[in-house]
Amino acid sequence: MRGLVSCRWSSLASTALGLFVLLLACFSTIGGLAVQIVGRVPRVLILYPYDERLPATSIGGEIARTRLIEATHGKIELFSEFLDQSRFRDEGHIANMARYLAGKYAPVRPDVVMALGPESISFIVKYRDTIAPEARIVYTGISGSEASRLHLPDGVFGAVSEFDIRKTIAMARGLQPDARRLVVVVGSSPFDKEWLDAAKRDIAKLEQPYETIYLTDLTVDEFVKRVSELPRDTILLILTVFKDSSGRNLPSRDVAGQLAKAATAPSYGPYSTYVGEGIVGTSTSTFEAMGSAVADLALAALANKPMADVIVPQTYLADARELKRWGLLESKLPPGTVLSFEEKSVWQEHHVAILLTFAIVAVQALAIGALLMERRRRATAERVARSRLLEVVHLNQSATAGALSASIAHELNQPLGAIRNNTRAAELVLKSANPDLGLMRQILADIRDDDQRASDIIAGLRSMLKKRGEIEWQELDVNEVVANALQILHGEAERRQVEIDFLRPSGQLPVRADRVHLQQVILNIATNAMDAMLGVAERKLMLKTGLVDAGQVDVSIADTGTGIPNEKLTRIFETFYTTKAGGTGLGLTISRTVVESYGGRIWAENRPEGGAIVRVILPMAQTS
């Protein structure tokens, strides 16, 4: 055998399928075989010529093992032995190995021995009588001519493979028609030398010979240097380098990859395992096909079926990335070449995902469109609702102003009367022989203060009666809003003999709201509270502001009235619900709507000492 090296091919299905059809013709009853050897499961010993790290071991052997297990439904015993003859080739070691295996398998004689490669074949043929005297032998990993030279006895059958290097060179000639020379790289081990001899024989048979240079007996570094200096019109053929001239044992596939990457000309090789490491391509019998074929021979042997040698065909393999690297045309590849590492278009590679993505995007677009329409409808509805709210609030403000008109007139009359009296006093002072200028300044200051007080009352009334088209959002101090509302209520409170007590913290309590709307809420609640105290002797209106947890502002308005029946506590904020003969049932409803529109809460409860309390909670404004 000329090496069994590992491979990364998922695209070899066509080769395996062709081989499977060929084997079916020879062994039509093997598939699904369940073999039973007189009361026990069959035993198969797999002999590997080298150590377990070599790629061919992991490919050919594992494929064979998998095939045997699947075909027998797991009812089989598999044994593996690694002869390691690439490093231990002397006859003494081989004889010792034979004696060891004869003793080891004496209690469990194999029914079939599967030999991989010429070393394993020669070994088991020579020591068959001591290791597995009754076993049938199947093999793979050598050519038909090599099998003839081994003079195998009757009853030994194999899946033979042909490594005709001329087919690989023919592939290179088609891809590089202008090439003028052929450079062959081969190592220094006995196995490497066998490859060199075989390559020389094959190259000598070329119909159109090249100027051929053989690079051998060099160190790896020397190989790298030489291949990095090749002219572009060269065909580089990398065979095996299991040992270089320094005597180092090497993984041939790794060396081939190192040389292919350093080369200044396209490279080729004899094994499928080199494809993917940097070579352009090869014509070879794949190790997957060999493993499957020899496993089917073992199954036929276990079932005592008629047997014959099977030829594992060569397959052309190529690396699409290396074709692109060297600018070689894919159309120049031999017919039937299996092309690996081909870069597919985004559509070829992901068409299902693309279609699915488009479908998802389309659905999302429809959903977004529907949500936008819904948002638009909702915004329109909110604008309409806000407009109606503003209208209702304005009507409530007008009604409040009307209800408080007598008190407001009284409040306004006080500063105006004071101005009139101060004016008369000023006239009398000016008529005197020596006017008192200090007294005049004091009279003028009083007139100015009274005028400002009257102006504030009119401005507050105008602001309360002003009709708005939009909510005027602003950051304001709740304490200031409450104080302004109490200023409007002052005259009405005096008229009703209601004592007002306002407890406030020293700092500000900022919220974001419309000043007039928030003031109207205070007026509505306070007016209801004064109405509730008409029939009681002690009339006291208590307002308090402060902070609660989670950054919220609390405004409470309490009275000493008759309280609210418990069953009506939750109903007083309902539309048109009222307990007053002339009430509209809208004041507290509007208050609740305003407070909730600013993200707050409002509720009422009875005081243990008598009377009721209404609390308003508003989110505190975030100040920088």
PDB file of C-alpha atoms in Angstrom, residues 424-586:
ATOM      1  CA  ARG A 424     -58.045 110.317  49.513  1.00  0.00           C
ATOM      2  CA  ALA A 425     -55.467 110.261  52.230  1.00  0.00           C
ATOM      3  CA  ALA A 426     -52.799 111.422  49.784  1.00  0.00           C
ATOM      4  CA  GLU A 427     -54.991 114.331  48.685  1.00  0.00           C
ATOM      5  CA  LEU A 428     -55.408 115.487  52.301  1.00  0.00           C
ATOM      6  CA  VAL A 429     -51.657 115.277  52.891  1.00  0.00           C
ATOM      7  CA  LEU A 430     -50.931 117.317  49.779  1.00  0.00           C
ATOM      8  CA  LYS A 431     -53.420 120.057  50.858  1.00  0.00           C
ATOM      9  CA  SER A 432     -51.524 120.666  54.076  1.00  0.00           C
ATOM     10  CA  ALA A 433     -49.029 123.549  54.300  1.00  0.00           C
ATOM     11  CA  ASN A 434     -46.121 121.224  54.880  1.00  0.00           C
ATOM     12  CA  PRO A 435     -46.819 117.830  53.207  1.00  0.00           C
ATOM     13  CA  ASP A 436     -45.233 114.866  55.000  1.00  0.00           C
ATOM     14  CA  LEU A 437     -43.135 113.285  52.266  1.00  0.00           C
ATOM     15  CA  GLY A 438     -42.421 110.168  54.291  1.00  0.00           C
ATOM     16  CA  LEU A 439     -46.121 109.586  54.762  1.00  0.00           C
ATOM     17  CA  MET A 440     -46.667 110.157  51.048  1.00  0.00           C
ATOM     18  CA  ARG A 441     -44.078 107.505  50.186  1.00  0.00           C
ATOM     19  CA  GLN A 442     -45.808 105.028  52.493  1.00  0.00           C
ATOM     20  CA  ILE A 443     -49.210 105.817  50.945  1.00  0.00           C
ATOM     21  CA  LEU A 444     -47.800 105.311  47.433  1.00  0.00           C
ATOM     22  CA  ALA A 445     -46.222 101.998  48.464  1.00  0.00           C
ATOM     23  CA  ASP A 446     -49.590 100.813  49.837  1.00  0.00           C
ATOM     24  CA  ILE A 447     -51.277 101.851  46.598  1.00  0.00           C
ATOM     25  CA  ARG A 448     -48.666  99.924  44.591  1.00  0.00           C
ATOM     26  CA  ASP A 449     -49.089  96.770  46.740  1.00  0.00           C
ATOM     27  CA  ASP A 450     -52.885  96.904  46.542  1.00  0.00           C
ATOM     28  CA  ASP A 451     -52.703  97.410  42.810  1.00  0.00           C
ATOM     29  CA  GLN A 452     -50.404  94.389  42.474  1.00  0.00           C
ATOM     30  CA  ARG A 453     -52.789  92.309  44.598  1.00  0.00           C
ATOM     31  CA  ALA A 454     -55.722  93.294  42.391  1.00  0.00           C
ATOM     32  CA  SER A 455     -53.656  92.597  39.290  1.00  0.00           C
ATOM     33  CA  ASP A 456     -52.758  89.103  40.616  1.00  0.00           C
ATOM     34  CA  ILE A 457     -56.430  88.340  41.304  1.00  0.00           C
ATOM     35  CA  ILE A 458     -57.414  89.398  37.769  1.00  0.00           C
ATOM     36  CA  ALA A 459     -54.454  87.523  36.194  1.00  0.00           C
ATOM     37  CA  GLY A 460     -55.369  84.375  38.110  1.00  0.00           C
ATOM     38  CA  LEU A 461     -58.991  84.671  37.070  1.00  0.00           C
ATOM     39  CA  ARG A 462     -58.025  85.320  33.444  1.00  0.00           C
ATOM     40  CA  SER A 463     -55.657  82.330  33.477  1.00  0.00           C
ATOM     41  CA  MET A 464     -58.395  80.153  34.951  1.00  0.00           C
ATOM     42  CA  LEU A 465     -60.911  81.229  32.342  1.00  0.00           C
ATOM     43  CA  LYS A 466     -58.503  81.061  29.387  1.00  0.00           C
ATOM     44  CA  LYS A 467     -59.466  78.386  26.864  1.00  0.00           C
ATOM     45  CA  ARG A 468     -56.553  76.180  25.757  1.00  0.00           C
ATOM     46  CA  GLY A 469     -56.036  74.201  22.578  1.00  0.00           C
ATOM     47  CA  GLU A 470     -53.224  72.094  24.067  1.00  0.00           C
ATOM     48  CA  ILE A 471     -51.913  71.143  27.474  1.00  0.00           C
ATOM     49  CA  GLU A 472     -49.146  73.571  28.469  1.00  0.00           C
ATOM     50  CA  TRP A 473     -46.544  71.234  29.964  1.00  0.00           C
ATOM     51  CA  GLN A 474     -44.123  72.885  32.356  1.00  0.00           C
ATOM     52  CA  GLU A 475     -42.101  72.082  35.413  1.00  0.00           C
ATOM     53  CA  LEU A 476     -43.712  73.726  38.414  1.00  0.00           C
ATOM     54  CA  ASP A 477     -43.653  73.703  42.195  1.00  0.00           C
ATOM     55  CA  VAL A 478     -46.713  72.040  43.727  1.00  0.00           C
ATOM     56  CA  ASN A 479     -46.448  74.294  46.782  1.00  0.00           C
ATOM     57  CA  GLU A 480     -46.757  77.380  44.595  1.00  0.00           C
ATOM     58  CA  VAL A 481     -49.798  75.946  42.749  1.00  0.00           C
ATOM     59  CA  VAL A 482     -51.545  75.162  46.043  1.00  0.00           C
ATOM     60  CA  ALA A 483     -50.760  78.648  47.367  1.00  0.00           C
ATOM     61  CA  ASN A 484     -52.249  80.275  44.248  1.00  0.00           C
ATOM     62  CA  ALA A 485     -55.396  78.159  44.528  1.00  0.00           C
ATOM     63  CA  LEU A 486     -55.779  79.159  48.177  1.00  0.00           C
ATOM     64  CA  GLN A 487     -55.437  82.791  47.207  1.00  0.00           C
ATOM     65  CA  ILE A 488     -58.445  82.376  44.911  1.00  0.00           C
ATOM     66  CA  LEU A 489     -60.358  80.539  47.670  1.00  0.00           C
ATOM     67  CA  HIS A 490     -59.439  83.024  50.378  1.00  0.00           C
ATOM     68  CA  GLY A 491     -62.499  85.205  49.996  1.00  0.00           C
ATOM     69  CA  GLU A 492     -64.873  82.242  49.780  1.00  0.00           C
ATOM     70  CA  ALA A 493     -63.265  80.704  52.863  1.00  0.00           C
ATOM     71  CA  GLU A 494     -63.754  83.919  54.822  1.00  0.00           C
ATOM     72  CA  ARG A 495     -67.360  84.150  53.684  1.00  0.00           C
ATOM     73  CA  ARG A 496     -68.017  80.600  54.887  1.00  0.00           C
ATOM     74  CA  GLN A 497     -65.948  81.070  58.028  1.00  0.00           C
ATOM     75  CA  VAL A 498     -63.562  78.271  57.068  1.00  0.00           C
ATOM     76  CA  GLU A 499     -60.097  78.296  58.602  1.00  0.00           C
ATOM     77  CA  ILE A 500     -57.376  77.260  56.144  1.00  0.00           C
ATOM     78  CA  ASP A 501     -54.195  75.549  57.312  1.00  0.00           C
ATOM     79  CA  PHE A 502     -51.453  74.840  54.734  1.00  0.00           C
ATOM     80  CA  LEU A 503     -48.526  72.686  55.883  1.00  0.00           C
ATOM     81  CA  ARG A 504     -45.659  72.555  53.380  1.00  0.00           C
ATOM     82  CA  PRO A 505     -41.993  71.511  53.407  1.00  0.00           C
ATOM     83  CA  SER A 506     -39.251  74.084  53.076  1.00  0.00           C
ATOM     84  CA  GLY A 507     -38.018  72.858  49.700  1.00  0.00           C
ATOM     85  CA  GLN A 508     -39.711  72.726  46.334  1.00  0.00           C
ATOM     86  CA  LEU A 509     -41.805  69.800  45.081  1.00  0.00           C
ATOM     87  CA  PRO A 510     -41.363  69.856  41.285  1.00  0.00           C
ATOM     88  CA  VAL A 511     -43.787  68.088  38.944  1.00  0.00           C
ATOM     89  CA  ARG A 512     -44.476  68.270  35.187  1.00  0.00           C
ATOM     90  CA  ALA A 513     -48.045  69.377  34.468  1.00  0.00           C
ATOM     91  CA  ASP A 514     -50.254  72.208  33.265  1.00  0.00           C
ATOM     92  CA  ARG A 515     -50.342  74.835  36.034  1.00  0.00           C
ATOM     93  CA  VAL A 516     -53.984  75.858  35.475  1.00  0.00           C
ATOM     94  CA  HIS A 517     -55.183  72.233  35.311  1.00  0.00           C
ATOM     95  CA  LEU A 518     -53.420  71.286  38.525  1.00  0.00           C
ATOM     96  CA  GLN A 519     -54.753  74.438  40.192  1.00  0.00           C
ATOM     97  CA  GLN A 520     -58.258  73.474  39.066  1.00  0.00           C
ATOM     98  CA  VAL A 521     -57.862  70.049  40.716  1.00  0.00           C
ATOM     99  CA  ILE A 522     -56.984  71.770  44.013  1.00  0.00           C
ATOM    100  CA  LEU A 523     -59.930  74.162  43.659  1.00  0.00           C
ATOM    101  CA  ASN A 524     -62.389  71.322  42.905  1.00  0.00           C
ATOM    102  CA  ILE A 525     -61.307  69.249  45.903  1.00  0.00           C
ATOM    103  CA  ALA A 526     -61.108  72.233  48.260  1.00  0.00           C
ATOM    104  CA  THR A 527     -64.504  73.553  47.166  1.00  0.00           C
ATOM    105  CA  ASN A 528     -66.090  70.123  47.778  1.00  0.00           C
ATOM    106  CA  ALA A 529     -64.389  70.033  51.182  1.00  0.00           C
ATOM    107  CA  MET A 530     -65.841  73.434  52.159  1.00  0.00           C
ATOM    108  CA  ASP A 531     -69.265  72.292  50.942  1.00  0.00           C
ATOM    109  CA  ALA A 532     -68.980  69.255  53.236  1.00  0.00           C
ATOM    110  CA  MET A 533     -68.482  71.545  56.265  1.00  0.00           C
ATOM    111  CA  LEU A 534     -71.614  73.720  55.862  1.00  0.00           C
ATOM    112  CA  GLY A 535     -73.475  72.059  58.707  1.00  0.00           C
ATOM    113  CA  VAL A 536     -70.674  71.701  61.254  1.00  0.00           C
ATOM    114  CA  ALA A 537     -69.473  74.099  63.905  1.00  0.00           C
ATOM    115  CA  GLU A 538     -65.715  73.687  63.476  1.00  0.00           C
ATOM    116  CA  ARG A 539     -64.810  74.379  59.873  1.00  0.00           C
ATOM    117  CA  LYS A 540     -61.191  73.737  59.074  1.00  0.00           C
ATOM    118  CA  LEU A 541     -59.579  73.052  55.679  1.00  0.00           C
ATOM    119  CA  MET A 542     -56.151  71.406  56.010  1.00  0.00           C
ATOM    120  CA  LEU A 543     -53.774  71.104  53.076  1.00  0.00           C
ATOM    121  CA  LYS A 544     -50.464  69.300  53.246  1.00  0.00           C
ATOM    122  CA  THR A 545     -47.737  68.584  50.641  1.00  0.00           C
ATOM    123  CA  GLY A 546     -44.748  66.304  50.873  1.00  0.00           C
ATOM    124  CA  LEU A 547     -42.743  63.465  49.363  1.00  0.00           C
ATOM    125  CA  VAL A 548     -43.492  59.746  49.439  1.00  0.00           C
ATOM    126  CA  ASP A 549     -41.323  56.806  48.446  1.00  0.00           C
ATOM    127  CA  ALA A 550     -40.179  56.280  44.834  1.00  0.00           C
ATOM    128  CA  GLY A 551     -39.896  60.012  44.132  1.00  0.00           C
ATOM    129  CA  GLN A 552     -43.587  60.931  44.244  1.00  0.00           C
ATOM    130  CA  VAL A 553     -45.270  64.141  45.392  1.00  0.00           C
ATOM    131  CA  ASP A 554     -48.215  63.860  47.784  1.00  0.00           C
ATOM    132  CA  VAL A 555     -50.945  66.514  48.075  1.00  0.00           C
ATOM    133  CA  SER A 556     -53.634  65.867  50.725  1.00  0.00           C
ATOM    134  CA  ILE A 557     -56.715  68.020  51.324  1.00  0.00           C
ATOM    135  CA  ALA A 558     -58.654  67.242  54.512  1.00  0.00           C
ATOM    136  CA  ASP A 559     -61.763  68.724  56.106  1.00  0.00           C
ATOM    137  CA  THR A 560     -63.656  68.502  59.376  1.00  0.00           C
ATOM    138  CA  GLY A 561     -66.995  67.831  57.726  1.00  0.00           C
ATOM    139  CA  THR A 562     -69.375  64.933  58.005  1.00  0.00           C
ATOM    140  CA  GLY A 563     -67.181  62.518  55.997  1.00  0.00           C
ATOM    141  CA  ILE A 564     -68.148  60.231  53.132  1.00  0.00           C
ATOM    142  CA  PRO A 565     -70.260  57.078  53.587  1.00  0.00           C
ATOM    143  CA  ASN A 566     -67.948  54.064  53.172  1.00  0.00           C
ATOM    144  CA  GLU A 567     -70.092  52.564  50.424  1.00  0.00           C
ATOM    145  CA  LYS A 568     -69.701  55.806  48.428  1.00  0.00           C
ATOM    146  CA  LEU A 569     -65.952  56.280  48.777  1.00  0.00           C
ATOM    147  CA  THR A 570     -65.254  54.582  45.446  1.00  0.00           C
ATOM    148  CA  ARG A 571     -68.156  56.278  43.643  1.00  0.00           C
ATOM    149  CA  ILE A 572     -67.469  59.954  44.273  1.00  0.00           C
ATOM    150  CA  PHE A 573     -65.120  60.075  41.249  1.00  0.00           C
ATOM    151  CA  GLU A 574     -67.731  58.606  38.897  1.00  0.00           C
ATOM    152  CA  THR A 575     -69.191  60.862  36.191  1.00  0.00           C
ATOM    153  CA  PHE A 576     -72.335  62.744  37.240  1.00  0.00           C
ATOM    154  CA  TYR A 577     -72.255  61.264  40.727  1.00  0.00           C
ATOM    155  CA  THR A 578     -72.914  63.946  43.358  1.00  0.00           C
ATOM    156  CA  THR A 579     -74.351  64.305  46.857  1.00  0.00           C
ATOM    157  CA  LYS A 580     -75.036  68.048  46.530  1.00  0.00           C
ATOM    158  CA  ALA A 581     -78.449  69.333  45.430  1.00  0.00           C
ATOM    159  CA  GLY A 582     -76.988  71.754  42.888  1.00  0.00           C
ATOM    160  CA  GLY A 583     -73.899  69.716  41.969  1.00  0.00           C
ATOM    161  CA  THR A 584     -73.035  68.568  38.459  1.00  0.00           C
ATOM    162  CA  GLY A 585     -71.075  65.454  39.434  1.00  0.00           C
ATOM    163  CA  LEU A 586     -68.202  66.499  37.177  1.00  0.00           C
TER     164      LEU A 586
END
